[in-house]
Amino acid sequence: MEDLDALRTELMAAVAGAGDAQALEAVRVAALGRKGRVTALMKGLGTVEADQRKTIGAALNQLKDAIGAAIEARREDLADADLDARLADERVDVTLPARPRAAGSIHPISQTIDEVIAIFAEMGFSVAEGPDIEDDWHNFTALNIPPEHPARQEHDTFYLPGTKDGARMVLRTHTSPVQIRTMMETAPPLSIIVPGRTYRCDSDATHSPMFHQVEGLVVDESTHFGHLKGCLIDFCRAFFGIDDLPVRFRPSYFPFTEPSAEVDIGCTRADGTLRIGGDDWLEILGSGMVNPKVLENCGIDAERYQGFAFGMGVERLAMLKYGIPDLRTFFDSDLRWLRHYGFAALDLPTMTAGLDP
Ligand code: PHE
């Protein structure tokens, strides 16, 4: 009779050494199969002396059970290892972007408009829009700029050929006509913000014949100059991300506001560069209390309602915030410029997520 201890050691080593399910099955067949070595020994029990049969039989049974259990345990280990290998192999990093980064980007003008809107939306303003082609009345007359008014010359207006319903048509020279359209359509109280394209016949390093403005208008029974100041100071500080940015209101003149003020922010000019913040001044927007004549032109009772309005140039805001030196480059459609100054398409500006990219 074979040395059972040696056989046990040998079979156990074979089980442990089986590298995969197939090898393990071969070990099982060779040991416990119909013609396996342990099976053969059991079959041979009949020839063993009767007095030894019981002990050897018990030892063989024990060996068979031990090998069987070892094979089972090894099978589970191999299955686990197999699963681990598959998991590692088929691993997916769910934090990777679903798609490659979009080739396009958001133009700094769109980005700046989105940022301005996000700030005013937070204050409760809603967005209004109007047509780029305006009639003379909405662009000028209703805003208290009568035909002979010198302010008309300052606007370098593009006039369109012909008339519509007897009215001379223009490319709007500012977004202020949307104040008129809104007040004609909506009863106060109202607070709107108006982003849009504007046009003036002017072209040099600091002027483009097409540019962008954002207009604001608030009309209510108790609106006063303090509201105008608070609103615009908050806006400037949020937009430039400087909590203590100096903001100054300087008396000015617009036919459609009375009194009027231009708004300056603190800046520093050194070595030919301009930085936001500091104790020099830089003009960034026009504002004022809505002229009662304008309210009356829109059928609003100026005894009961008051309002404030403001207007700002988007290109100028974008140049200041993002350090873009030349206005003309905005509209060159140079892909290298767009890649450099563009913004990621999915980074929508909000107050809570921060406005900066
Ligand atoms: N419409 C003025 C401009 O284009 C800006 C402005 C708007 C000023 C509203 C006061 C109030 O210069």
Short mmCIF file of C-alpha atoms and ligand atoms in Angstrom, two decimals:
data_model
loop_
_atom_site.label_atom_id
_atom_site.label_comp_id
_atom_site.label_asym_id
_atom_site.label_seq_id
_atom_site.Cartn_x
_atom_site.Cartn_y
_atom_site.Cartn_z
CA MET A 1 0.00 0.00 0.00
CA GLU A 2 1.22 3.44 -0.99
CA ASP A 3 2.39 5.89 1.68
CA LEU A 4 -0.81 7.89 2.20
CA ASP A 5 0.95 10.84 3.82
CA ALA A 6 3.28 11.22 0.83
CA LEU A 7 0.31 10.91 -1.55
CA ARG A 8 -1.62 13.51 0.40
CA THR A 9 1.32 15.95 0.26
CA GLU A 10 1.75 15.37 -3.46
CA LEU A 11 -1.95 15.81 -4.29
CA MET A 12 -2.29 18.87 -2.08
CA ALA A 13 0.71 20.43 -3.88
CA ALA A 14 -0.90 19.60 -7.24
CA VAL A 15 -4.16 21.26 -6.14
CA ALA A 16 -2.33 24.36 -4.92
CA GLY A 17 -0.28 24.49 -8.12
CA ALA A 18 -3.30 24.30 -10.49
CA GLY A 19 -3.23 27.65 -12.26
CA ASP A 20 -6.74 27.60 -13.69
CA ALA A 21 -10.05 25.72 -13.59
CA GLN A 22 -8.93 23.35 -16.35
CA ALA A 23 -5.69 22.33 -14.59
CA LEU A 24 -7.61 21.87 -11.36
CA GLU A 25 -10.12 19.57 -13.08
CA ALA A 26 -7.23 17.47 -14.40
CA VAL A 27 -5.87 17.17 -10.86
CA ARG A 28 -9.33 16.13 -9.64
CA VAL A 29 -9.72 13.45 -12.34
CA ALA A 30 -6.22 12.11 -11.68
CA ALA A 31 -6.95 11.79 -7.94
CA LEU A 32 -10.67 11.21 -7.47
CA GLY A 33 -11.89 10.28 -10.96
CA ARG A 34 -13.03 6.77 -11.89
CA LYS A 35 -9.46 5.82 -12.65
CA GLY A 36 -7.95 8.26 -10.20
CA ARG A 37 -5.25 7.27 -7.76
CA VAL A 38 -7.33 7.62 -4.59
CA THR A 39 -10.21 5.79 -6.27
CA ALA A 40 -7.85 2.99 -7.27
CA LEU A 41 -6.62 2.67 -3.70
CA MET A 42 -10.18 2.44 -2.46
CA LYS A 43 -10.98 -0.21 -5.01
CA GLY A 44 -7.92 -2.12 -3.79
CA LEU A 45 -9.25 -2.20 -0.22
CA GLY A 46 -10.70 -5.67 -0.85
CA THR A 47 -7.24 -7.15 -1.09
CA VAL A 48 -6.11 -5.64 2.18
CA GLU A 49 -5.86 -7.77 5.27
CA ALA A 50 -9.19 -7.71 7.12
CA ASP A 51 -7.67 -6.36 10.37
CA GLN A 52 -6.08 -3.36 8.54
CA ARG A 53 -9.01 -2.70 6.23
CA LYS A 54 -10.92 -0.54 8.71
CA THR A 55 -8.02 1.79 9.53
CA ILE A 56 -6.83 2.08 5.95
CA GLY A 57 -10.40 2.54 4.74
CA ALA A 58 -10.92 5.35 7.26
CA ALA A 59 -7.58 6.95 6.28
CA LEU A 60 -8.48 6.73 2.57
CA ASN A 61 -11.90 8.30 3.18
CA GLN A 62 -10.26 11.08 5.11
CA LEU A 63 -7.75 11.62 2.29
CA LYS A 64 -10.54 11.68 -0.31
CA ASP A 65 -12.54 14.23 1.72
CA ALA A 66 -9.48 16.39 2.35
CA ILE A 67 -8.50 16.41 -1.33
CA GLY A 68 -12.12 17.07 -2.35
CA ALA A 69 -12.34 20.02 0.06
CA ALA A 70 -8.99 21.39 -1.09
CA ILE A 71 -10.12 21.19 -4.72
CA GLU A 72 -13.37 23.00 -3.88
CA ALA A 73 -11.52 25.74 -1.99
CA ARG A 74 -9.05 26.12 -4.82
CA ARG A 75 -11.91 26.32 -7.34
CA GLU A 76 -13.42 29.22 -5.40
CA ASP A 77 -10.08 31.00 -5.14
CA LEU A 78 -9.52 30.64 -8.88
CA ALA A 79 -13.04 31.95 -9.61
CA ASP A 80 -12.43 34.96 -7.34
CA ALA A 81 -9.08 35.67 -8.98
CA ASP A 82 -10.72 35.33 -12.35
CA LEU A 83 -13.42 37.86 -11.41
CA ASP A 84 -10.82 40.26 -9.99
CA ALA A 85 -8.83 40.04 -13.21
CA ARG A 86 -11.92 40.74 -15.29
CA LEU A 87 -12.92 43.66 -13.09
CA ALA A 88 -9.44 45.14 -13.41
CA ASP A 89 -9.42 44.49 -17.13
CA GLU A 90 -12.85 45.96 -17.83
CA ARG A 91 -12.44 48.83 -15.39
CA VAL A 92 -14.24 52.05 -16.44
CA ASP A 93 -13.25 55.40 -14.92
CA VAL A 94 -16.66 56.99 -14.48
CA THR A 95 -15.05 60.31 -13.67
CA LEU A 96 -13.66 60.65 -17.19
CA PRO A 97 -15.53 63.09 -19.46
CA ALA A 98 -18.26 61.34 -21.41
CA ARG A 99 -17.18 62.92 -24.65
CA PRO A 100 -13.94 64.53 -25.75
CA ARG A 101 -13.78 68.24 -24.98
CA ALA A 102 -15.85 70.14 -27.51
CA ALA A 103 -13.73 71.78 -30.17
CA GLY A 104 -15.74 75.00 -29.97
CA SER A 105 -15.65 77.54 -27.18
CA ILE A 106 -17.79 80.37 -25.86
CA HIS A 107 -16.84 83.80 -27.25
CA PRO A 108 -15.77 86.27 -24.54
CA ILE A 109 -18.68 88.55 -25.52
CA SER A 110 -21.22 85.76 -24.89
CA GLN A 111 -19.43 84.82 -21.69
CA THR A 112 -19.48 88.41 -20.43
CA ILE A 113 -23.17 88.81 -21.28
CA ASP A 114 -23.93 85.53 -19.44
CA GLU A 115 -22.02 86.77 -16.41
CA VAL A 116 -23.82 90.12 -16.35
CA ILE A 117 -27.17 88.35 -16.68
CA ALA A 118 -26.29 85.89 -13.88
CA ILE A 119 -25.56 88.78 -11.49
CA PHE A 120 -28.73 90.73 -12.29
CA ALA A 121 -30.87 87.58 -12.37
CA GLU A 122 -29.75 86.98 -8.80
CA MET A 123 -31.08 90.46 -7.94
CA GLY A 124 -34.47 89.60 -9.48
CA PHE A 125 -34.13 91.16 -12.95
CA SER A 126 -35.52 89.38 -15.99
CA VAL A 127 -34.12 89.47 -19.52
CA ALA A 128 -35.86 91.48 -22.25
CA GLU A 129 -34.93 91.88 -25.90
CA GLY A 130 -35.83 94.09 -28.83
CA PRO A 131 -35.11 94.36 -32.57
CA ASP A 132 -31.77 95.50 -33.99
CA ILE A 133 -33.63 97.51 -36.64
CA GLU A 134 -35.54 100.23 -34.84
CA ASP A 135 -37.71 103.14 -35.83
CA ASP A 136 -36.65 106.67 -35.12
CA TRP A 137 -39.30 107.08 -32.40
CA HIS A 138 -38.16 104.17 -30.19
CA ASN A 139 -34.45 104.83 -30.69
CA PHE A 140 -34.61 108.62 -30.19
CA THR A 141 -37.85 110.56 -29.83
CA ALA A 142 -39.48 108.50 -27.08
CA LEU A 143 -36.18 108.66 -25.19
CA ASN A 144 -36.47 112.45 -25.13
CA ILE A 145 -34.09 112.95 -28.05
CA PRO A 146 -36.20 115.06 -30.47
CA PRO A 147 -35.17 115.37 -34.17
CA GLU A 148 -33.07 118.51 -33.77
CA HIS A 149 -31.38 117.32 -30.56
CA PRO A 150 -27.56 117.44 -30.67
CA ALA A 151 -27.37 114.00 -29.02
CA ARG A 152 -28.44 112.56 -32.37
CA GLN A 153 -25.19 113.69 -33.96
CA GLU A 154 -23.17 111.99 -31.26
CA HIS A 155 -24.69 108.67 -32.11
CA ASP A 156 -23.35 108.44 -35.71
CA THR A 157 -26.48 106.64 -36.71
CA PHE A 158 -26.78 104.12 -39.57
CA TYR A 159 -30.00 105.08 -41.36
CA LEU A 160 -31.73 102.49 -43.49
CA PRO A 161 -33.11 103.41 -46.92
CA GLY A 162 -36.82 104.16 -47.14
CA THR A 163 -39.40 104.22 -44.34
CA LYS A 164 -41.71 101.75 -42.62
CA ASP A 165 -45.24 103.00 -41.89
CA GLY A 166 -43.92 106.51 -42.47
CA ALA A 167 -41.11 106.04 -39.90
CA ARG A 168 -37.44 106.33 -40.68
CA MET A 169 -35.64 103.10 -39.70
CA VAL A 170 -32.23 102.91 -38.06
CA LEU A 171 -29.85 100.29 -36.74
CA ARG A 172 -30.35 100.91 -33.02
CA THR A 173 -27.56 103.06 -31.61
CA HIS A 174 -28.08 101.76 -28.07
CA THR A 175 -30.22 99.21 -26.20
CA SER A 176 -32.29 102.00 -24.60
CA PRO A 177 -35.20 101.62 -27.11
CA VAL A 178 -35.97 98.33 -25.32
CA GLN A 179 -36.75 100.43 -22.23
CA ILE A 180 -39.48 102.07 -24.31
CA ARG A 181 -40.79 98.78 -25.74
CA THR A 182 -40.94 97.21 -22.29
CA MET A 183 -42.70 100.16 -20.65
CA MET A 184 -45.22 100.33 -23.49
CA GLU A 185 -46.07 96.64 -23.04
CA THR A 186 -45.70 95.95 -19.32
CA ALA A 187 -47.20 97.81 -16.40
CA PRO A 188 -44.80 98.60 -13.55
CA PRO A 189 -43.33 97.40 -11.24
CA LEU A 190 -40.67 96.06 -13.58
CA SER A 191 -36.98 95.31 -13.56
CA ILE A 192 -35.31 94.18 -16.76
CA ILE A 193 -31.89 93.63 -18.17
CA VAL A 194 -31.40 93.93 -21.96
CA PRO A 195 -28.35 92.44 -23.65
CA GLY A 196 -27.99 93.07 -27.35
CA ARG A 197 -26.17 94.32 -30.44
CA THR A 198 -25.90 98.02 -31.13
CA TYR A 199 -24.52 99.97 -34.10
CA ARG A 200 -22.72 103.25 -34.69
CA CYS A 201 -20.91 104.45 -37.78
CA ASP A 202 -17.52 104.51 -36.11
CA SER A 203 -14.46 102.28 -36.50
CA ASP A 204 -11.01 102.53 -34.91
CA ALA A 205 -8.91 100.82 -32.21
CA THR A 206 -11.57 101.50 -29.56
CA HIS A 207 -14.76 101.52 -31.69
CA SER A 208 -16.42 98.86 -33.78
CA PRO A 209 -19.43 99.69 -36.00
CA MET A 210 -21.26 96.79 -34.30
CA PHE A 211 -20.84 96.39 -30.57
CA HIS A 212 -22.83 95.14 -27.58
CA GLN A 213 -24.56 96.79 -24.67
CA VAL A 214 -26.47 95.65 -21.63
CA GLU A 215 -29.26 97.98 -20.58
CA GLY A 216 -31.03 97.91 -17.22
CA LEU A 217 -34.35 99.41 -16.18
CA VAL A 218 -36.22 99.41 -12.88
CA VAL A 219 -39.58 101.15 -12.44
CA ASP A 220 -41.60 101.14 -9.22
CA GLU A 221 -43.46 103.53 -6.95
CA SER A 222 -40.66 104.00 -4.47
CA THR A 223 -37.56 103.59 -6.64
CA HIS A 224 -34.92 106.19 -5.80
CA PHE A 225 -31.29 107.10 -6.49
CA GLY A 226 -30.13 105.02 -3.50
CA HIS A 227 -31.45 101.91 -5.26
CA LEU A 228 -29.53 102.85 -8.40
CA LYS A 229 -26.32 103.28 -6.42
CA GLY A 230 -26.68 100.10 -4.37
CA CYS A 231 -27.57 98.02 -7.41
CA LEU A 232 -24.66 99.26 -9.53
CA ILE A 233 -22.08 99.09 -6.72
CA ASP A 234 -23.11 95.48 -6.04
CA PHE A 235 -22.93 94.70 -9.75
CA CYS A 236 -19.42 96.14 -10.24
CA ARG A 237 -18.06 94.28 -7.22
CA ALA A 238 -19.65 90.97 -8.23
CA PHE A 239 -18.60 91.27 -11.86
CA PHE A 240 -14.95 92.03 -11.15
CA GLY A 241 -14.88 89.76 -8.10
CA ILE A 242 -13.43 92.46 -5.81
CA ASP A 243 -15.43 92.96 -2.59
CA ASP A 244 -14.12 96.42 -1.79
CA LEU A 245 -13.74 97.74 -5.36
CA PRO A 246 -14.03 101.54 -5.23
CA VAL A 247 -17.09 102.78 -7.19
CA ARG A 248 -17.78 106.47 -7.89
CA PHE A 249 -20.86 108.25 -9.31
CA ARG A 250 -19.99 111.31 -11.41
CA PRO A 251 -22.69 113.79 -12.61
CA SER A 252 -23.36 113.47 -16.32
CA TYR A 253 -26.04 114.06 -18.91
CA PHE A 254 -28.32 111.79 -20.90
CA PRO A 255 -31.59 113.12 -22.40
CA PHE A 256 -33.50 110.08 -21.08
CA THR A 257 -32.33 110.24 -17.45
CA GLU A 258 -32.47 113.04 -14.90
CA PRO A 259 -30.34 113.27 -12.90
CA SER A 260 -27.69 111.26 -14.74
CA ALA A 261 -24.45 109.77 -13.49
CA GLU A 262 -21.52 108.05 -15.04
CA VAL A 263 -20.07 105.24 -12.97
CA ASP A 264 -16.31 104.91 -12.48
CA ILE A 265 -14.46 102.05 -10.82
CA GLY A 266 -11.08 102.12 -9.12
CA CYS A 267 -8.14 101.11 -11.28
CA THR A 268 -4.35 101.30 -11.44
CA ARG A 269 -2.44 102.50 -14.47
CA ALA A 270 1.23 101.56 -14.44
CA ASP A 271 3.79 100.80 -17.18
CA GLY A 272 1.14 101.08 -19.88
CA THR A 273 -1.10 98.43 -18.28
CA LEU A 274 -4.45 98.84 -16.60
CA ARG A 275 -5.55 96.86 -13.57
CA ILE A 276 -8.92 96.84 -11.84
CA GLY A 277 -8.77 98.11 -8.25
CA GLY A 278 -6.71 101.05 -7.03
CA ASP A 279 -7.23 104.78 -6.65
CA ASP A 280 -7.25 105.95 -10.25
CA TRP A 281 -10.68 106.05 -11.98
CA LEU A 282 -12.09 104.34 -15.04
CA GLU A 283 -15.55 104.95 -16.51
CA ILE A 284 -17.57 101.80 -17.09
CA LEU A 285 -21.24 102.69 -17.41
CA GLY A 286 -23.90 105.39 -17.82
CA SER A 287 -26.94 105.63 -15.55
CA GLY A 288 -29.62 107.87 -14.10
CA MET A 289 -33.17 108.24 -12.86
CA VAL A 290 -35.61 107.71 -15.74
CA ASN A 291 -36.63 111.13 -17.05
CA PRO A 292 -40.36 111.69 -16.21
CA LYS A 293 -40.87 112.73 -19.85
CA VAL A 294 -39.80 109.21 -20.92
CA LEU A 295 -42.25 107.60 -18.48
CA GLU A 296 -45.04 109.84 -19.83
CA ASN A 297 -44.07 108.99 -23.44
CA CYS A 298 -44.78 105.37 -22.52
CA GLY A 299 -48.09 106.14 -20.82
CA ILE A 300 -46.76 105.66 -17.27
CA ASP A 301 -47.94 108.08 -14.58
CA ALA A 302 -44.74 109.92 -13.63
CA GLU A 303 -46.38 111.32 -10.49
CA ARG A 304 -46.79 107.79 -9.19
CA TYR A 305 -43.81 105.92 -10.65
CA GLN A 306 -40.11 106.53 -10.75
CA GLY A 307 -37.32 104.46 -12.15
CA PHE A 308 -33.64 104.15 -12.80
CA ALA A 309 -31.79 102.96 -15.88
CA PHE A 310 -28.25 102.16 -16.86
CA GLY A 311 -26.31 101.05 -19.88
CA MET A 312 -22.88 99.48 -20.30
CA GLY A 313 -20.61 98.42 -23.14
CA VAL A 314 -19.98 94.67 -23.15
CA GLU A 315 -16.70 94.77 -25.15
CA ARG A 316 -15.24 97.20 -22.66
CA LEU A 317 -16.26 95.04 -19.69
CA ALA A 318 -14.79 91.94 -21.37
CA MET A 319 -11.52 93.73 -22.24
CA LEU A 320 -11.13 94.95 -18.67
CA LYS A 321 -12.00 91.68 -16.96
CA TYR A 322 -10.13 89.32 -19.27
CA GLY A 323 -7.19 91.53 -20.25
CA ILE A 324 -8.03 91.67 -23.97
CA PRO A 325 -6.01 94.56 -25.35
CA ASP A 326 -7.57 95.31 -28.76
CA LEU A 327 -11.27 95.72 -29.45
CA ARG A 328 -11.00 94.83 -33.14
CA THR A 329 -9.83 91.28 -32.39
CA PHE A 330 -13.30 90.42 -31.01
CA PHE A 331 -14.72 90.23 -34.51
CA ASP A 332 -11.75 88.92 -36.52
CA SER A 333 -12.89 85.28 -36.09
CA ASP A 334 -9.24 84.26 -35.65
CA LEU A 335 -9.35 80.67 -34.37
CA ARG A 336 -6.11 81.05 -32.39
CA TRP A 337 -7.58 84.08 -30.62
CA LEU A 338 -10.86 82.25 -29.98
CA ARG A 339 -9.01 79.25 -28.54
CA HIS A 340 -6.98 81.51 -26.30
CA TYR A 341 -9.75 83.78 -25.02
CA GLY A 342 -12.72 81.38 -25.40
CA PHE A 343 -14.53 79.71 -22.51
CA ALA A 344 -15.53 76.06 -21.95
CA ALA A 345 -19.00 75.49 -23.33
CA LEU A 346 -20.42 73.78 -20.24
CA ASP A 347 -19.09 76.26 -17.68
CA LEU A 348 -22.21 78.35 -17.26
CA PRO A 349 -21.55 81.38 -15.05
CA THR A 350 -23.56 81.52 -11.83
CA MET A 351 -23.20 83.46 -8.61
CA THR A 352 -22.76 80.29 -6.54
CA ALA A 353 -20.30 78.54 -8.84
CA GLY A 354 -18.29 81.74 -9.25
CA LEU A 355 -18.31 83.79 -12.40
CA ASP A 356 -14.68 83.35 -13.32
CA PRO A 357 -13.77 80.36 -15.49
N1 PHE B 1 -27.88 104.56 -23.80
C1 PHE B 1 -26.72 105.18 -23.20
C2 PHE B 1 -25.55 105.05 -24.19
O1 PHE B 1 -25.62 104.32 -25.12
C3 PHE B 1 -26.35 104.53 -21.90
C4 PHE B 1 -27.37 104.76 -20.84
C5 PHE B 1 -28.42 103.88 -20.67
C6 PHE B 1 -27.27 105.86 -19.99
C7 PHE B 1 -29.38 104.08 -19.68
C8 PHE B 1 -28.21 106.06 -18.99
C9 PHE B 1 -29.24 105.17 -18.86
O2 PHE B 1 -24.54 105.72 -24.03
#
